[in-house]
Every structure is written in C-alpha cells, then in structure tokens.
C-alpha cells in the first residue's frame, strides 16, 4: 500500500465509503487513494444503517460487517406518542462501518495505490494538472476527486460550493451493552427539541441487550446525548444498568443537493458533494451510486473530454429531484415545534399513514412516501398549515 510514485491520472482524497466505492468501480484506472489515518475505517463516524435494496442494487456484499438486520422502525414524538412502520422482511442492515470499509479496502488492494497516513494540506490547479501537497510530499494528478467527507476544506480550494453550516450537524453516538427490552427488528427514533433540536436521536439494535444510541443536533450533541440517556422517558429506564462500550462522533449532512459537484479537472463525491438523504443524513448507498456514475465519468474524461460534466448531469438527472424533495421535508421537520410534532403524529395515525409507510416506503427513496401522502387530499389539507408554518420559520432562519 503506497509506493514511490508521485504522478497519477486520478487522486482520490479520502478512503471512506465514497472513495472506496470509487476505487472498486473504477479499478481499471490509474488511481491513488489517499487516507489520512494509518488504518482504513478508523475512526468511525457513521451509524452504519444501510438499505437492503440499495446494497443489492449496488452489487455490494457487506459480508461479516453485518451486525444485525432490521425490519422497520418505531418513532417517538416529543410526548412519546408512537408510530410503527414494519415489514415482514429485512429493510435495512446494521453495519460495523470500520469492518465494512476495511473489507472494501481489501477488495481494491492491488488495483489502486492505497496510501495510508497521507494528510492533504493544500491543493492547487496549474497548467492543466493538480498539485496536491501532503504531509509526505507533493503529488500530482490530472483529475482530483474530493471524497474527504463533511469538512469542505479541499472542495473550497477547488472553487466548489459548500453547504450552509446550518445543515451540517454535529453528532455523537455510543455502543451500549446491558440495554433492556431491545427489539432486534426495530430501529427507534426519538424526536423533540429537548433531546435533538433540528434532527433526532436514535437507538439501533445490535444484538441482545446491545444497541447503538446517538443523536445529531444543532448544538451540544454530547451534552444532549447524556441527557437522553439519563432523562428520556423511554430510554433512561432501559439503560440504568447499561455500560458504554465505545463512543464516537461525526457530522450529519442534511443540506440537499449542491449546485455544482464538478469543475475543470475535479469532482466532489459522497458527503463532500452532499450526496446524503436530507431526511436522515444517510449516505453510504447514495455514495455508492454516485461512485458508479463517477467511475464511468472518469473513464470518459481520461479517454476524451466532457466526462466530468456528464457526472454532474447524470447525478442530477437520477437523484436531484428526490433529494430536493427530501430537503423540503427536512426543513419542515427541523422547524416543527414539539406540540406541532405531536399533532403531526396524531394526524399520521388518524389518516392511516403508518400502514401506507409500511407498504410504499423505501429506506433509500423517501420521496415515495411523500408522493403517496400528496395523493390523499384530506391528509394534505390537515398537514398543510403545520408544514407551511415550519417552512416559513425555516426560510426566516436563513435570513438571520
């Protein structure tokens, strides 16, 4: 891993899921994959929940990294009203993301030059090539791929747009043993401004009496997680005798699609391109689809011109409308007050939308459920005032 070369056709910054997927799908190209840490998959920044159908569509077998399979979720409103969405078969996989990433790295070893311990300090384009300054010397390439995650430092040096900090949320989670009444089939989602303002908290079952509990919020996520574990009516009594096995953090990107993800000689990929679901922040599967498109674009760019622009056009054609719909839903959900969320829960149950979500909902394509709601005039009318007020608050929030 890593060699003496300093010039490549393509440099990919970041050996997380996005960069590794690209290395997998573009394995025939001349690629160096730069990872700042000495070991792939560490530290972990992700909850590790991925859709079954999405992984199958990518043709990726997560192998031994699967810790659990879940069939649905139970959502708790601020006052602990419950909504259940469940199917008979597994809808999502719970992954050990470190193991998953290392599995991908082993798969691409030999087909790309994986350089561990390479921290990129600065990038600059000159004379039709990129000069990439690292802690281990200068590298050069014709095409630069920023897959560094939710930092937006390299993308800024590439002259690319960055998301508003409002929609890049700090997150923290912990793996906990000794949790009582863990349903291995259901993810638990907790809403409310006391626990996770601007987003939600989660409990992901890992096994018998073991769970991954975390949250993302506008501020103070560690303090809020401690509050959730000690005081939430549903969570606290179940973790009284529990032990924290490990704690880790990261950022959740819910910004929706960027205006540009390609420039002359460079592209953004994964979290760096905001290729995540604005509703949940999940991005592993989306980064895989983006990597497939990018692999073809890189082949075109090496062979001829225009491939990188095609990457942006094709991504937008396939995914932009769904992510834009998700961003509207995220703004509404982020701005709903606690009493409004409770009213929304009651409305969804009264309109029979739990069953609708179980029937038409897709783990990776959330707009399917939104479109089904729009086909129900009464549900639209009853929820319109809540959504309109939340959207108005969200728009006003961008002005101050």
mmCIF file of C-alpha atoms in Angstrom:
data_model
loop_
_atom_site.group_PDB
_atom_site.id
_atom_site.type_symbol
_atom_site.label_atom_id
_atom_site.label_comp_id
_atom_site.label_asym_id
_atom_site.label_seq_id
_atom_site.Cartn_x
_atom_site.Cartn_y
_atom_site.Cartn_z
ATOM 1 C CA UNK A 1 0.000 0.000 0.000
ATOM 2 C CA UNK A 2 1.540 3.236 -1.111
ATOM 3 C CA UNK A 3 4.618 3.467 -3.261
ATOM 4 C CA UNK A 4 7.248 5.813 -4.592
ATOM 5 C CA UNK A 5 5.202 7.299 -7.417
ATOM 6 C CA UNK A 6 4.230 10.957 -7.299
ATOM 7 C CA UNK A 7 2.174 11.307 -10.513
ATOM 8 C CA UNK A 8 -1.197 9.641 -11.219
ATOM 9 C CA UNK A 9 -4.073 10.148 -13.587
ATOM 10 C CA UNK A 10 -6.501 10.374 -10.650
ATOM 11 C CA UNK A 11 -6.067 11.185 -6.972
ATOM 12 C CA UNK A 12 -8.944 10.413 -4.608
ATOM 13 C CA UNK A 13 -8.796 12.120 -1.224
ATOM 14 C CA UNK A 14 -10.456 10.038 1.477
ATOM 15 C CA UNK A 15 -10.738 6.259 1.884
ATOM 16 C CA UNK A 16 -14.180 6.248 3.445
ATOM 17 C CA UNK A 17 -17.118 4.543 1.769
ATOM 18 C CA UNK A 18 -17.302 7.029 -1.118
ATOM 19 C CA UNK A 19 -13.621 6.847 -2.022
ATOM 20 C CA UNK A 20 -13.509 3.073 -1.622
ATOM 21 C CA UNK A 21 -16.624 2.572 -3.747
ATOM 22 C CA UNK A 22 -14.996 4.650 -6.480
ATOM 23 C CA UNK A 23 -11.807 2.609 -6.228
ATOM 24 C CA UNK A 24 -13.921 -0.542 -6.580
ATOM 25 C CA UNK A 25 -15.949 0.627 -9.575
ATOM 26 C CA UNK A 26 -13.037 2.347 -11.360
ATOM 27 C CA UNK A 27 -10.424 -0.301 -10.614
ATOM 28 C CA UNK A 28 -9.049 -0.314 -14.169
ATOM 29 C CA UNK A 29 -7.912 3.317 -13.968
ATOM 30 C CA UNK A 30 -4.669 4.784 -12.672
ATOM 31 C CA UNK A 31 -5.782 5.850 -9.181
ATOM 32 C CA UNK A 32 -4.103 6.686 -5.901
ATOM 33 C CA UNK A 33 -6.409 6.719 -2.876
ATOM 34 C CA UNK A 34 -5.181 8.934 -0.042
ATOM 35 C CA UNK A 35 -6.252 8.262 3.541
ATOM 36 C CA UNK A 36 -5.017 10.490 6.343
ATOM 37 C CA UNK A 37 -5.303 7.804 9.015
ATOM 38 C CA UNK A 38 -2.980 4.828 9.353
ATOM 39 C CA UNK A 39 -5.873 2.348 9.255
ATOM 40 C CA UNK A 40 -8.911 2.308 6.982
ATOM 41 C CA UNK A 41 -12.225 2.529 8.823
ATOM 42 C CA UNK A 42 -10.923 4.334 11.884
ATOM 43 C CA UNK A 43 -12.197 6.459 13.456
ATOM 44 C CA UNK A 44 -15.835 5.576 12.738
ATOM 45 C CA UNK A 45 -18.195 8.490 12.024
ATOM 46 C CA UNK A 46 -21.343 6.672 10.878
ATOM 47 C CA UNK A 47 -24.315 4.897 12.479
ATOM 48 C CA UNK A 48 -23.938 2.123 9.887
ATOM 49 C CA UNK A 49 -27.574 1.727 8.856
ATOM 50 C CA UNK A 50 -27.985 0.947 5.126
ATOM 51 C CA UNK A 51 -30.899 -0.167 2.976
ATOM 52 C CA UNK A 52 -31.049 -3.801 1.874
ATOM 53 C CA UNK A 53 -32.353 -2.986 -1.596
ATOM 54 C CA UNK A 54 -29.804 -0.245 -2.082
ATOM 55 C CA UNK A 55 -26.898 -2.531 -1.294
ATOM 56 C CA UNK A 56 -28.307 -5.198 -3.593
ATOM 57 C CA UNK A 57 -28.674 -2.654 -6.405
ATOM 58 C CA UNK A 58 -25.041 -1.662 -5.945
ATOM 59 C CA UNK A 59 -23.968 -5.295 -6.106
ATOM 60 C CA UNK A 60 -22.059 -4.941 -2.843
ATOM 61 C CA UNK A 61 -21.931 -7.764 -0.316
ATOM 62 C CA UNK A 62 -21.205 -6.374 3.175
ATOM 63 C CA UNK A 63 -20.179 -9.836 4.379
ATOM 64 C CA UNK A 64 -19.139 -10.194 8.007
ATOM 65 C CA UNK A 65 -19.586 -6.470 8.709
ATOM 66 C CA UNK A 66 -23.360 -7.003 9.180
ATOM 67 C CA UNK A 67 -24.213 -6.802 12.884
ATOM 68 C CA UNK A 68 -27.993 -7.011 12.554
ATOM 69 C CA UNK A 69 -30.920 -6.816 10.138
ATOM 70 C CA UNK A 70 -33.957 -4.671 10.930
ATOM 71 C CA UNK A 71 -37.484 -4.792 9.550
ATOM 72 C CA UNK A 72 -38.707 -1.338 10.457
ATOM 73 C CA UNK A 73 -38.762 1.465 12.986
ATOM 74 C CA UNK A 74 -40.757 2.928 15.841
ATOM 75 C CA UNK A 75 -40.905 6.725 16.039
ATOM 76 C CA UNK A 76 -41.464 8.579 19.316
ATOM 77 C CA UNK A 77 -42.917 12.087 19.336
ATOM 78 C CA UNK A 78 -41.795 14.621 21.972
ATOM 79 C CA UNK A 79 -44.606 13.413 24.267
ATOM 80 C CA UNK A 80 -43.738 9.777 23.427
ATOM 81 C CA UNK A 81 -46.611 9.053 21.063
ATOM 82 C CA UNK A 82 -45.602 6.041 18.966
ATOM 83 C CA UNK A 83 -45.713 5.347 15.235
ATOM 84 C CA UNK A 84 -44.708 1.897 13.962
ATOM 85 C CA UNK A 85 -43.503 1.139 10.436
ATOM 86 C CA UNK A 86 -42.582 -2.502 9.886
ATOM 87 C CA UNK A 87 -42.470 -5.129 7.153
ATOM 88 C CA UNK A 88 -42.104 -8.891 7.218
ATOM 89 C CA UNK A 89 -38.642 -8.910 5.642
ATOM 90 C CA UNK A 90 -35.415 -7.085 6.475
ATOM 91 C CA UNK A 91 -35.369 -3.492 5.206
ATOM 92 C CA UNK A 92 -32.002 -2.355 6.495
ATOM 93 C CA UNK A 93 -28.656 -3.729 7.588
ATOM 94 C CA UNK A 94 -26.722 -2.552 10.617
ATOM 95 C CA UNK A 95 -23.046 -2.478 9.702
ATOM 96 C CA UNK A 96 -19.825 -2.285 11.611
ATOM 97 C CA UNK A 97 -18.603 0.541 9.405
ATOM 98 C CA UNK A 98 -14.965 0.008 10.240
ATOM 99 C CA UNK A 99 -15.150 -3.629 9.160
ATOM 100 C CA UNK A 100 -17.178 -2.720 6.084
ATOM 101 C CA UNK A 101 -14.664 -0.118 4.935
ATOM 102 C CA UNK A 102 -11.730 -2.452 5.558
ATOM 103 C CA UNK A 103 -13.473 -5.133 3.521
ATOM 104 C CA UNK A 104 -13.756 -2.730 0.585
ATOM 105 C CA UNK A 105 -10.102 -1.765 1.011
ATOM 106 C CA UNK A 106 -9.026 -5.406 0.841
ATOM 107 C CA UNK A 107 -11.128 -5.841 -2.291
ATOM 108 C CA UNK A 108 -9.433 -2.968 -4.148
ATOM 109 C CA UNK A 109 -5.917 -3.682 -2.915
ATOM 110 C CA UNK A 110 -3.695 -4.273 -5.901
ATOM 111 C CA UNK A 111 -5.933 -2.387 -8.337
ATOM 112 C CA UNK A 112 -5.375 1.070 -6.833
ATOM 113 C CA UNK A 113 -2.497 2.616 -4.908
ATOM 114 C CA UNK A 114 -3.846 2.979 -1.352
ATOM 115 C CA UNK A 115 -1.668 5.451 0.556
ATOM 116 C CA UNK A 116 -2.303 5.399 4.311
ATOM 117 C CA UNK A 117 -1.184 8.220 6.585
ATOM 118 C CA UNK A 118 -1.373 10.828 3.809
ATOM 119 C CA UNK A 119 -2.902 14.080 5.054
ATOM 120 C CA UNK A 120 -3.679 16.558 2.287
ATOM 121 C CA UNK A 121 -2.639 20.071 3.310
ATOM 122 C CA UNK A 122 -3.365 22.029 0.146
ATOM 123 C CA UNK A 123 -4.470 21.548 -3.463
ATOM 124 C CA UNK A 124 -3.845 23.841 -6.398
ATOM 125 C CA UNK A 125 -4.541 23.571 -10.119
ATOM 126 C CA UNK A 126 -1.920 24.818 -12.556
ATOM 127 C CA UNK A 127 -1.130 24.038 -16.168
ATOM 128 C CA UNK A 128 -3.966 21.547 -16.565
ATOM 129 C CA UNK A 129 -2.922 19.434 -13.554
ATOM 130 C CA UNK A 130 -3.417 19.372 -9.806
ATOM 131 C CA UNK A 131 -0.591 19.842 -7.347
ATOM 132 C CA UNK A 132 -1.508 18.130 -4.068
ATOM 133 C CA UNK A 133 0.587 18.960 -1.025
ATOM 134 C CA UNK A 134 0.593 16.240 1.660
ATOM 135 C CA UNK A 135 2.482 15.596 4.874
ATOM 136 C CA UNK A 136 4.581 13.124 2.899
ATOM 137 C CA UNK A 137 5.435 15.242 -0.094
ATOM 138 C CA UNK A 138 3.930 16.595 -3.296
ATOM 139 C CA UNK A 139 1.692 14.502 -5.569
ATOM 140 C CA UNK A 140 0.298 15.427 -8.956
ATOM 141 C CA UNK A 141 -2.678 14.279 -10.986
ATOM 142 C CA UNK A 142 -4.845 15.170 -13.941
ATOM 143 C CA UNK A 143 -8.139 14.657 -12.072
ATOM 144 C CA UNK A 144 -8.776 15.258 -8.382
ATOM 145 C CA UNK A 145 -11.685 13.623 -6.509
ATOM 146 C CA UNK A 146 -12.619 15.117 -3.157
ATOM 147 C CA UNK A 147 -14.150 12.342 -1.040
ATOM 148 C CA UNK A 148 -12.823 13.651 2.291
ATOM 149 C CA UNK A 149 -16.251 13.803 3.930
ATOM 150 C CA UNK A 150 -18.007 16.703 5.628
ATOM 151 C CA UNK A 151 -15.052 19.043 6.015
ATOM 152 C CA UNK A 152 -15.349 21.136 2.839
ATOM 153 C CA UNK A 153 -11.777 22.384 3.029
ATOM 154 C CA UNK A 154 -10.498 20.781 -0.155
ATOM 155 C CA UNK A 155 -13.724 21.499 -2.033
ATOM 156 C CA UNK A 156 -13.256 25.171 -1.117
ATOM 157 C CA UNK A 157 -9.730 25.143 -2.519
ATOM 158 C CA UNK A 158 -11.167 23.589 -5.676
ATOM 159 C CA UNK A 159 -13.521 26.537 -6.005
ATOM 160 C CA UNK A 160 -16.610 24.421 -5.359
ATOM 161 C CA UNK A 161 -19.717 25.343 -3.353
ATOM 162 C CA UNK A 162 -20.064 24.348 0.273
ATOM 163 C CA UNK A 163 -23.275 23.681 2.204
ATOM 164 C CA UNK A 164 -24.555 26.062 4.832
ATOM 165 C CA UNK A 165 -23.221 25.156 8.278
ATOM 166 C CA UNK A 166 -26.876 25.148 9.373
ATOM 167 C CA UNK A 167 -27.324 21.817 7.569
ATOM 168 C CA UNK A 168 -24.120 20.084 8.700
ATOM 169 C CA UNK A 169 -24.951 18.878 12.198
ATOM 170 C CA UNK A 170 -22.568 17.625 14.895
ATOM 171 C CA UNK A 171 -23.396 14.096 16.002
ATOM 172 C CA UNK A 172 -22.323 11.667 18.708
ATOM 173 C CA UNK A 173 -23.250 8.073 19.481
ATOM 174 C CA UNK A 174 -22.184 5.181 21.651
ATOM 175 C CA UNK A 175 -22.395 1.402 21.553
ATOM 176 C CA UNK A 176 -24.025 0.257 24.779
ATOM 177 C CA UNK A 177 -24.415 -3.157 26.401
ATOM 178 C CA UNK A 178 -26.974 -4.104 29.025
ATOM 179 C CA UNK A 179 -29.882 -2.279 27.389
ATOM 180 C CA UNK A 180 -33.271 -3.633 28.446
ATOM 181 C CA UNK A 181 -36.111 -4.529 26.066
ATOM 182 C CA UNK A 182 -34.197 -4.216 22.809
ATOM 183 C CA UNK A 183 -36.346 -5.295 19.855
ATOM 184 C CA UNK A 184 -33.806 -6.607 17.314
ATOM 185 C CA UNK A 185 -36.214 -5.914 14.438
ATOM 186 C CA UNK A 186 -36.840 -2.205 15.076
ATOM 187 C CA UNK A 187 -34.777 0.953 14.982
ATOM 188 C CA UNK A 188 -36.069 3.523 17.460
ATOM 189 C CA UNK A 189 -36.232 7.234 16.561
ATOM 190 C CA UNK A 190 -36.810 9.971 19.162
ATOM 191 C CA UNK A 191 -37.965 13.456 18.228
ATOM 192 C CA UNK A 192 -38.088 16.578 20.369
ATOM 193 C CA UNK A 193 -36.255 19.840 20.959
ATOM 194 C CA UNK A 194 -35.110 18.764 24.420
ATOM 195 C CA UNK A 195 -33.199 15.797 23.018
ATOM 196 C CA UNK A 196 -32.119 16.692 19.482
ATOM 197 C CA UNK A 197 -33.160 20.132 18.187
ATOM 198 C CA UNK A 198 -33.028 20.228 14.403
ATOM 199 C CA UNK A 199 -32.789 16.455 13.982
ATOM 200 C CA UNK A 200 -33.480 13.316 16.048
ATOM 201 C CA UNK A 201 -31.978 10.711 18.337
ATOM 202 C CA UNK A 202 -31.758 7.005 17.546
ATOM 203 C CA UNK A 203 -31.404 3.573 19.070
ATOM 204 C CA UNK A 204 -30.164 0.944 16.618
ATOM 205 C CA UNK A 205 -30.298 -2.658 17.867
ATOM 206 C CA UNK A 206 -27.022 -4.551 17.536
ATOM 207 C CA UNK A 207 -27.952 -7.736 19.368
ATOM 208 C CA UNK A 208 -29.438 -8.990 22.589
ATOM 209 C CA UNK A 209 -29.268 -6.136 25.092
ATOM 210 C CA UNK A 210 -26.808 -4.246 22.867
ATOM 211 C CA UNK A 211 -27.592 -1.074 20.935
ATOM 212 C CA UNK A 212 -26.065 1.942 19.208
ATOM 213 C CA UNK A 213 -27.586 5.060 20.743
ATOM 214 C CA UNK A 214 -26.885 8.509 19.369
ATOM 215 C CA UNK A 215 -28.158 11.797 18.057
ATOM 216 C CA UNK A 216 -27.373 14.780 15.906
ATOM 217 C CA UNK A 217 -28.395 18.274 16.930
ATOM 218 C CA UNK A 218 -27.790 21.923 16.165
ATOM 219 C CA UNK A 219 -25.504 22.232 19.177
ATOM 220 C CA UNK A 220 -24.055 20.460 22.232
ATOM 221 C CA UNK A 221 -24.590 16.884 20.993
ATOM 222 C CA UNK A 222 -22.534 15.197 23.730
ATOM 223 C CA UNK A 223 -24.404 17.025 26.484
ATOM 224 C CA UNK A 224 -27.709 16.198 24.800
ATOM 225 C CA UNK A 225 -26.827 12.521 24.476
ATOM 226 C CA UNK A 226 -26.062 12.373 28.190
ATOM 227 C CA UNK A 227 -29.451 13.991 28.809
ATOM 228 C CA UNK A 228 -31.177 11.445 26.586
ATOM 229 C CA UNK A 229 -29.589 8.517 28.421
ATOM 230 C CA UNK A 230 -30.407 9.918 31.857
ATOM 231 C CA UNK A 231 -33.804 11.540 31.385
ATOM 232 C CA UNK A 232 -35.712 10.396 28.286
ATOM 233 C CA UNK A 233 -38.905 8.628 29.468
ATOM 234 C CA UNK A 234 -38.406 5.683 27.090
ATOM 235 C CA UNK A 235 -34.617 5.405 27.007
ATOM 236 C CA UNK A 236 -33.419 6.216 30.509
ATOM 237 C CA UNK A 237 -35.066 3.352 32.417
ATOM 238 C CA UNK A 238 -33.721 0.854 29.876
ATOM 239 C CA UNK A 239 -30.075 1.916 30.238
ATOM 240 C CA UNK A 240 -29.896 2.277 34.040
ATOM 241 C CA UNK A 241 -27.590 -0.748 34.312
ATOM 242 C CA UNK A 242 -26.014 -0.418 30.868
ATOM 243 C CA UNK A 243 -22.336 0.065 30.084
ATOM 244 C CA UNK A 244 -20.902 2.217 27.311
ATOM 245 C CA UNK A 245 -18.570 0.115 25.142
ATOM 246 C CA UNK A 246 -17.306 2.926 22.926
ATOM 247 C CA UNK A 247 -18.237 6.462 21.993
ATOM 248 C CA UNK A 248 -17.655 8.229 18.675
ATOM 249 C CA UNK A 249 -18.809 11.258 16.756
ATOM 250 C CA UNK A 250 -19.018 12.867 13.361
ATOM 251 C CA UNK A 251 -21.174 15.135 11.257
ATOM 252 C CA UNK A 252 -24.571 14.530 9.680
ATOM 253 C CA UNK A 253 -25.075 16.257 6.321
ATOM 254 C CA UNK A 254 -28.691 17.169 5.541
ATOM 255 C CA UNK A 255 -28.066 20.045 3.118
ATOM 256 C CA UNK A 256 -29.719 18.671 -0.001
ATOM 257 C CA UNK A 257 -28.114 18.789 -3.450
ATOM 258 C CA UNK A 258 -25.283 21.216 -4.181
ATOM 259 C CA UNK A 259 -25.460 23.468 -7.227
ATOM 260 C CA UNK A 260 -22.192 22.074 -8.608
ATOM 261 C CA UNK A 261 -20.240 18.891 -7.965
ATOM 262 C CA UNK A 262 -17.873 19.018 -10.969
ATOM 263 C CA UNK A 263 -15.298 21.525 -12.097
ATOM 264 C CA UNK A 264 -12.398 21.573 -14.528
ATOM 265 C CA UNK A 265 -10.315 18.530 -13.648
ATOM 266 C CA UNK A 266 -12.160 17.703 -10.448
ATOM 267 C CA UNK A 267 -15.305 16.311 -8.824
ATOM 268 C CA UNK A 268 -16.864 16.014 -5.387
ATOM 269 C CA UNK A 269 -18.090 12.664 -4.083
ATOM 270 C CA UNK A 270 -20.037 11.442 -1.047
ATOM 271 C CA UNK A 271 -20.510 13.787 1.902
ATOM 272 C CA UNK A 272 -18.224 16.300 0.180
ATOM 273 C CA UNK A 273 -20.890 16.506 -2.554
ATOM 274 C CA UNK A 274 -23.789 16.414 -0.039
ATOM 275 C CA UNK A 275 -24.838 13.076 -1.547
ATOM 276 C CA UNK A 276 -26.884 12.166 1.521
ATOM 277 C CA UNK A 277 -30.574 11.873 2.373
ATOM 278 C CA UNK A 278 -31.648 15.198 3.894
ATOM 279 C CA UNK A 279 -34.298 13.431 5.949
ATOM 280 C CA UNK A 280 -31.898 11.108 7.808
ATOM 281 C CA UNK A 281 -28.367 12.064 6.749
ATOM 282 C CA UNK A 282 -27.697 8.550 5.466
ATOM 283 C CA UNK A 283 -25.258 8.486 2.570
ATOM 284 C CA UNK A 284 -23.497 5.131 2.212
ATOM 285 C CA UNK A 285 -25.738 3.777 -0.540
ATOM 286 C CA UNK A 286 -26.049 7.132 -2.295
ATOM 287 C CA UNK A 287 -22.273 7.484 -2.319
ATOM 288 C CA UNK A 288 -22.112 4.064 -3.945
ATOM 289 C CA UNK A 289 -24.454 5.105 -6.741
ATOM 290 C CA UNK A 290 -22.513 8.347 -7.149
ATOM 291 C CA UNK A 291 -19.264 6.371 -7.324
ATOM 292 C CA UNK A 292 -20.669 4.202 -10.111
ATOM 293 C CA UNK A 293 -21.545 7.303 -12.114
ATOM 294 C CA UNK A 294 -18.183 8.884 -11.298
ATOM 295 C CA UNK A 295 -16.288 5.766 -12.403
ATOM 296 C CA UNK A 296 -17.849 5.957 -15.845
ATOM 297 C CA UNK A 297 -17.242 9.714 -15.963
ATOM 298 C CA UNK A 298 -13.575 9.267 -15.111
ATOM 299 C CA UNK A 299 -13.189 6.704 -17.877
ATOM 300 C CA UNK A 300 -14.738 9.181 -20.316
ATOM 301 C CA UNK A 301 -12.556 12.027 -19.037
ATOM 302 C CA UNK A 302 -9.360 10.006 -19.436
ATOM 303 C CA UNK A 303 -10.317 8.838 -22.928
ATOM 304 C CA UNK A 304 -11.850 12.095 -24.164
ATOM 305 C CA UNK A 305 -13.321 15.330 -22.805
ATOM 306 C CA UNK A 306 -16.615 16.049 -21.104
ATOM 307 C CA UNK A 307 -16.789 13.138 -18.690
ATOM 308 C CA UNK A 308 -16.748 15.196 -15.515
ATOM 309 C CA UNK A 309 -19.603 17.414 -16.659
ATOM 310 C CA UNK A 310 -21.538 14.254 -17.505
ATOM 311 C CA UNK A 311 -21.045 13.057 -13.929
ATOM 312 C CA UNK A 312 -22.828 16.141 -12.619
ATOM 313 C CA UNK A 313 -25.616 15.961 -15.212
ATOM 314 C CA UNK A 314 -26.228 12.255 -14.667
ATOM 315 C CA UNK A 315 -26.247 12.549 -10.874
ATOM 316 C CA UNK A 316 -28.739 15.403 -11.080
ATOM 317 C CA UNK A 317 -30.911 13.526 -13.573
ATOM 318 C CA UNK A 318 -31.168 10.470 -11.344
ATOM 319 C CA UNK A 319 -31.199 11.909 -7.832
ATOM 320 C CA UNK A 320 -31.595 15.683 -7.626
ATOM 321 C CA UNK A 321 -35.404 15.825 -7.532
ATOM 322 C CA UNK A 322 -35.641 13.186 -4.794
ATOM 323 C CA UNK A 323 -33.014 14.923 -2.660
ATOM 324 C CA UNK A 324 -34.653 18.318 -3.208
ATOM 325 C CA UNK A 325 -37.947 16.830 -2.005
ATOM 326 C CA UNK A 326 -36.128 15.408 0.990
ATOM 327 C CA UNK A 327 -34.629 18.816 1.776
ATOM 328 C CA UNK A 328 -38.101 20.373 1.954
ATOM 329 C CA UNK A 329 -39.160 17.587 4.317
ATOM 330 C CA UNK A 330 -36.030 18.156 6.411
ATOM 331 C CA UNK A 331 -36.716 21.898 6.718
ATOM 332 C CA UNK A 332 -40.266 21.175 7.857
ATOM 333 C CA UNK A 333 -39.227 18.508 10.356
ATOM 334 C CA UNK A 334 -36.395 20.663 11.708
ATOM 335 C CA UNK A 335 -38.662 23.648 12.277
ATOM 336 C CA UNK A 336 -41.743 21.920 13.707
ATOM 337 C CA UNK A 337 -42.229 22.738 17.370
ATOM 338 C CA UNK A 338 -42.759 19.939 19.840
ATOM 339 C CA UNK A 339 -46.520 20.452 20.100
ATOM 340 C CA UNK A 340 -46.719 20.523 16.302
ATOM 341 C CA UNK A 341 -44.794 17.254 16.044
ATOM 342 C CA UNK A 342 -47.263 15.679 18.466
ATOM 343 C CA UNK A 343 -50.143 16.919 16.309
ATOM 344 C CA UNK A 344 -48.418 15.525 13.203
ATOM 345 C CA UNK A 345 -48.044 12.108 14.859
ATOM 346 C CA UNK A 346 -51.745 12.095 15.707
ATOM 347 C CA UNK A 347 -52.642 13.119 12.160
ATOM 348 C CA UNK A 348 -50.479 10.405 10.580
ATOM 349 C CA UNK A 349 -52.103 7.749 12.743
ATOM 350 C CA UNK A 350 -55.639 9.022 12.156
ATOM 351 C CA UNK A 351 -55.080 9.065 8.395
ATOM 352 C CA UNK A 352 -53.740 5.503 8.394
ATOM 353 C CA UNK A 353 -50.342 6.597 7.159
ATOM 354 C CA UNK A 354 -48.441 4.106 9.310
ATOM 355 C CA UNK A 355 -49.757 1.381 7.024
ATOM 356 C CA UNK A 356 -49.008 3.484 3.940
ATOM 357 C CA UNK A 357 -45.404 3.972 5.043
ATOM 358 C CA UNK A 358 -45.015 0.248 5.637
ATOM 359 C CA UNK A 359 -46.468 -0.512 2.212
ATOM 360 C CA UNK A 360 -44.798 2.060 -0.081
ATOM 361 C CA UNK A 361 -41.939 3.472 1.968
ATOM 362 C CA UNK A 362 -38.413 2.863 0.742
ATOM 363 C CA UNK A 363 -35.383 3.082 3.020
ATOM 364 C CA UNK A 364 -33.388 4.995 0.413
ATOM 365 C CA UNK A 365 -36.097 6.817 -1.615
ATOM 366 C CA UNK A 366 -38.144 8.765 0.912
ATOM 367 C CA UNK A 367 -39.994 10.814 -1.712
ATOM 368 C CA UNK A 368 -42.149 7.751 -2.483
ATOM 369 C CA UNK A 369 -43.905 8.176 0.860
ATOM 370 C CA UNK A 370 -44.243 11.946 0.384
ATOM 371 C CA UNK A 371 -45.831 11.441 -3.025
ATOM 372 C CA UNK A 372 -48.280 8.945 -1.578
ATOM 373 C CA UNK A 373 -49.348 11.498 1.032
ATOM 374 C CA UNK A 374 -49.893 14.071 -1.728
ATOM 375 C CA UNK A 375 -52.407 11.687 -3.314
ATOM 376 C CA UNK A 376 -54.553 11.987 -0.177
ATOM 377 C CA UNK A 377 -56.276 15.394 -0.214
ATOM 378 C CA UNK A 378 -57.558 15.216 3.346
ATOM 379 C CA UNK A 379 -54.125 14.369 4.735
ATOM 380 C CA UNK A 380 -52.603 17.191 2.679
ATOM 381 C CA UNK A 381 -55.158 19.714 3.943
ATOM 382 C CA UNK A 382 -54.755 18.668 7.565
ATOM 383 C CA UNK A 383 -50.958 18.826 7.448
ATOM 384 C CA UNK A 384 -50.610 21.881 5.182
ATOM 385 C CA UNK A 385 -50.827 24.509 7.913
ATOM 386 C CA UNK A 386 -48.211 22.734 10.049
ATOM 387 C CA UNK A 387 -45.847 22.398 7.091
ATOM 388 C CA UNK A 388 -46.379 25.969 5.917
ATOM 389 C CA UNK A 389 -45.586 27.468 9.314
ATOM 390 C CA UNK A 390 -42.487 25.298 9.669
ATOM 391 C CA UNK A 391 -41.280 26.208 6.177
ATOM 392 C CA UNK A 392 -41.818 29.891 6.899
ATOM 393 C CA UNK A 393 -39.741 29.630 10.063
ATOM 394 C CA UNK A 394 -37.058 27.754 8.139
ATOM 395 C CA UNK A 395 -36.902 30.428 5.443
ATOM 396 C CA UNK A 396 -36.760 33.197 8.014
ATOM 397 C CA UNK A 397 -33.971 31.338 9.761
ATOM 398 C CA UNK A 398 -31.797 31.586 6.659
ATOM 399 C CA UNK A 399 -32.074 35.385 6.741
ATOM 400 C CA UNK A 400 -30.650 35.874 10.226
#
